[in-house]
Tab-separated table of C-alpha atoms in Angstrom:
chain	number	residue	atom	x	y	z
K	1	UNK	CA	82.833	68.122	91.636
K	2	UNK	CA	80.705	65.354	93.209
K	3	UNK	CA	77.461	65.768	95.746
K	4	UNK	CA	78.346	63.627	97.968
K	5	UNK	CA	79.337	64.748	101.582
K	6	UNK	CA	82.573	64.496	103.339
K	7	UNK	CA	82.197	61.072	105.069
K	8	UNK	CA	85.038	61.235	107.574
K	9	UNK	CA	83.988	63.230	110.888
K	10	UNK	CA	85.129	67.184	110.884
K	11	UNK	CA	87.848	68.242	112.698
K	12	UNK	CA	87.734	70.845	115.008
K	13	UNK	CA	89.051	73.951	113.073
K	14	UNK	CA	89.767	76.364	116.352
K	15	UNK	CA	91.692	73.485	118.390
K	16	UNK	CA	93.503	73.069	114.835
K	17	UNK	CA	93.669	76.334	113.531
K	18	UNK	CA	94.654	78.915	116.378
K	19	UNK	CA	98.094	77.424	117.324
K	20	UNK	CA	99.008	77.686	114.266
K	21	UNK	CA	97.459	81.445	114.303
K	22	UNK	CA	99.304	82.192	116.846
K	23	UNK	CA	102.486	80.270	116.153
K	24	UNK	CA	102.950	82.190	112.994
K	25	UNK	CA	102.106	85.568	114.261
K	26	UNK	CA	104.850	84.793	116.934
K	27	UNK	CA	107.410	83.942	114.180
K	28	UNK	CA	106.391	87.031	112.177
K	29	UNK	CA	106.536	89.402	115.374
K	30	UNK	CA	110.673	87.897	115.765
K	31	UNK	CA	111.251	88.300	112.030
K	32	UNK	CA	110.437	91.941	112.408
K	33	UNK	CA	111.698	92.403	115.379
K	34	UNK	CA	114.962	91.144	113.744
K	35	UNK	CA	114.236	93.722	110.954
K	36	UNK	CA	114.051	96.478	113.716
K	37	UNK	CA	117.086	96.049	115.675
K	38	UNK	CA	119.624	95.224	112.672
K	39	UNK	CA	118.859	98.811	111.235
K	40	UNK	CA	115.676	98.882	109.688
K	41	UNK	CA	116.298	97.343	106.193
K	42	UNK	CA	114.717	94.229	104.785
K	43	UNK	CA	118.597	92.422	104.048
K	44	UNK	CA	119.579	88.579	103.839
K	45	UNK	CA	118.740	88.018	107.491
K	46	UNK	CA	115.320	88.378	107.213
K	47	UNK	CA	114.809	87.109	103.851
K	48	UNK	CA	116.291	83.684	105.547
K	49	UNK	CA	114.326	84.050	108.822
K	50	UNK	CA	111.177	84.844	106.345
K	51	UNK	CA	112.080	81.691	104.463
K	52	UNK	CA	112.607	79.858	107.836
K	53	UNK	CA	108.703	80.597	108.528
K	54	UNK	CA	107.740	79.317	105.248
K	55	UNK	CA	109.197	76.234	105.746
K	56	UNK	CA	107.821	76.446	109.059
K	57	UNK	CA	104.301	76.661	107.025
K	58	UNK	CA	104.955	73.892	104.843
K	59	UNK	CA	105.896	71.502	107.783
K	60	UNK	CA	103.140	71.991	109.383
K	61	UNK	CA	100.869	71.769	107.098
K	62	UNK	CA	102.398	68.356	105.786
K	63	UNK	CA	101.940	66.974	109.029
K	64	UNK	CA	97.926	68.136	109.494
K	65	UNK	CA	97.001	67.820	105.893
K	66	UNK	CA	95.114	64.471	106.735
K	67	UNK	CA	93.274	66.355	109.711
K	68	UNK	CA	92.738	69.626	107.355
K	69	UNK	CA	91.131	68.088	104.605
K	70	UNK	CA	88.071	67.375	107.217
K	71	UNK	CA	87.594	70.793	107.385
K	72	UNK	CA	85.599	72.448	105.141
K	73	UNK	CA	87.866	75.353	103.481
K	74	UNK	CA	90.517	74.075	105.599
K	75	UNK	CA	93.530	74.351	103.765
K	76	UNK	CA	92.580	77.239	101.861
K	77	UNK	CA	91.802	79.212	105.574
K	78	UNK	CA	95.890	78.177	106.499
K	79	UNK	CA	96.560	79.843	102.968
K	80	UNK	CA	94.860	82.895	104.171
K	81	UNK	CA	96.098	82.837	107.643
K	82	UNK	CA	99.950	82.544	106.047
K	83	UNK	CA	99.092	85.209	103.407
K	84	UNK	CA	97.678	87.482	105.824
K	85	UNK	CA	99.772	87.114	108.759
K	86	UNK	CA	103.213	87.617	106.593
K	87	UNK	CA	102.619	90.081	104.552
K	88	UNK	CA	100.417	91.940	107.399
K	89	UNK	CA	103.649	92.083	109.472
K	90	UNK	CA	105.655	93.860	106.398
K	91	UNK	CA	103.566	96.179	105.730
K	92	UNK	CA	102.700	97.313	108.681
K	93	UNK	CA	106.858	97.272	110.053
K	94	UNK	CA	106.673	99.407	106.745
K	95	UNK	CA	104.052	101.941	107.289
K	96	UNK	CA	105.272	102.202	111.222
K	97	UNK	CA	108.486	102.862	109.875
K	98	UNK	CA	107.370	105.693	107.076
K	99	UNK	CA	105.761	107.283	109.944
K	100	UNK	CA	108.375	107.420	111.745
K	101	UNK	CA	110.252	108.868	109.432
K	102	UNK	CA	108.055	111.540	108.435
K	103	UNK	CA	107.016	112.420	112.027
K	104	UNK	CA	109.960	111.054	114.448
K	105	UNK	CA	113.186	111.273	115.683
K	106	UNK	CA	114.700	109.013	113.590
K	107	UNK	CA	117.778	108.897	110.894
K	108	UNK	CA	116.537	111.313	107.818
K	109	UNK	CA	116.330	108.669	104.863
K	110	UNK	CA	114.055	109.743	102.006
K	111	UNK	CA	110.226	107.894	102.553
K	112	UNK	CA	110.410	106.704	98.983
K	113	UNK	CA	113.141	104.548	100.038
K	114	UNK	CA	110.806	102.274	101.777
K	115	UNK	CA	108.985	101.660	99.062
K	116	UNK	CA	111.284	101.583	96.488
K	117	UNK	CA	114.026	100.488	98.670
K	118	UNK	CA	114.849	96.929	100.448
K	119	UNK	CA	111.172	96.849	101.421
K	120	UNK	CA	109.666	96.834	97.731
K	121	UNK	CA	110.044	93.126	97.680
K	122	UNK	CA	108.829	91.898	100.860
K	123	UNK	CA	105.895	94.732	100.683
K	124	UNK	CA	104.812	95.294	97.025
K	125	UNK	CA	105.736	92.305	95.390
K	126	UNK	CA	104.747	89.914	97.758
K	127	UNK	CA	101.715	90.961	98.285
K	128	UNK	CA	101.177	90.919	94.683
K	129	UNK	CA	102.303	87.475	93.786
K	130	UNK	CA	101.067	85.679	96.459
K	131	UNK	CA	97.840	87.198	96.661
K	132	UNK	CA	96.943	86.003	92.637
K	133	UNK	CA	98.243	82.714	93.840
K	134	UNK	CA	96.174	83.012	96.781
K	135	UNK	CA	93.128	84.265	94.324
K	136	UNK	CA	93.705	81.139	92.472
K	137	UNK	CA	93.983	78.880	95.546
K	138	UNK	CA	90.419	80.221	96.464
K	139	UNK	CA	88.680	80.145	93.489
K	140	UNK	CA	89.716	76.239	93.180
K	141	UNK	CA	88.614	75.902	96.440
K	142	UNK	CA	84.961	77.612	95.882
K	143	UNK	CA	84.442	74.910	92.792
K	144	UNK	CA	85.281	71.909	94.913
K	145	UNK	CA	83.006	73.510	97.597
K	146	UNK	CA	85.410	73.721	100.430
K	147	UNK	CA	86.804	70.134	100.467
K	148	UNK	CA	90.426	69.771	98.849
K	149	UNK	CA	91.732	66.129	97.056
């Protein structure tokens, strides 16, 4: 950990920052979408089209990880954004989806099966394993105060 300041001018987070917002929440909304219309189940297709948006991630953020290390918590915020924005969109397809079962005209399928069912993994475990990872990512980030080698 040094004292010294970042000597390179910042970038400007919201010009860098919200396209990418809003590119992933875009992706997310079509992967669930997807989810919707092919009967409700979490199956191959959107595990690929899931995986298609992480590599989406990982571009991206290879191509502005020279502009994102001028901003202070900068790649830890497109960590969060990712983390949030993902597995926001499961578990909220999943809790819509419970609901509906529980108070709509829907197919009967037991509520457990949700949770215990195709959507354990993209709800439950993800959540879980990429939020410690995340929880690490952050803590790093805190010690170097915010600026990423």
């Amino acid at each position: 950990m040094s004292n010294t300041s970042q000597t390179t001018s910042p970038a400007n987070a919201r010009t860098l920052l919200l396209p990418y917002t809003l590119g992933l929440v875009i992706a997310m909304a079509i992967v669930q979408i997807v989810i919707a219309v092919t009967g409700g189940e979490v199956t191959i297709l959107a595990e690929i089209l899931t995986a298609v948006v992480a590599l989406g991630i990982v571009i991206w953020l290879w191509r502005n990880l020279r502009t994102l290390k001028r901003v202070r918590f900068g790649v830890a915020i497109v960590h969060v954004i990712a983390f949030v924005t993902v597995t926001m969109s499961f578990n909220l397809h999943a809790v819509i989806q419970t609901v509906a079962l529980r108070f709509g005209d829907v197919p009967p399928m037991p509520e457990h099966s949700i949770i215990f069912g195709s959507w354990f993994g993209a709800t439950i475990a993800m959540s879980a394993l990429w939020g410690l990872g995340l929880l690490i990512h952050l803590l790093g980030a805190v010690l170097g105060r915010g600026w990423e080698d």
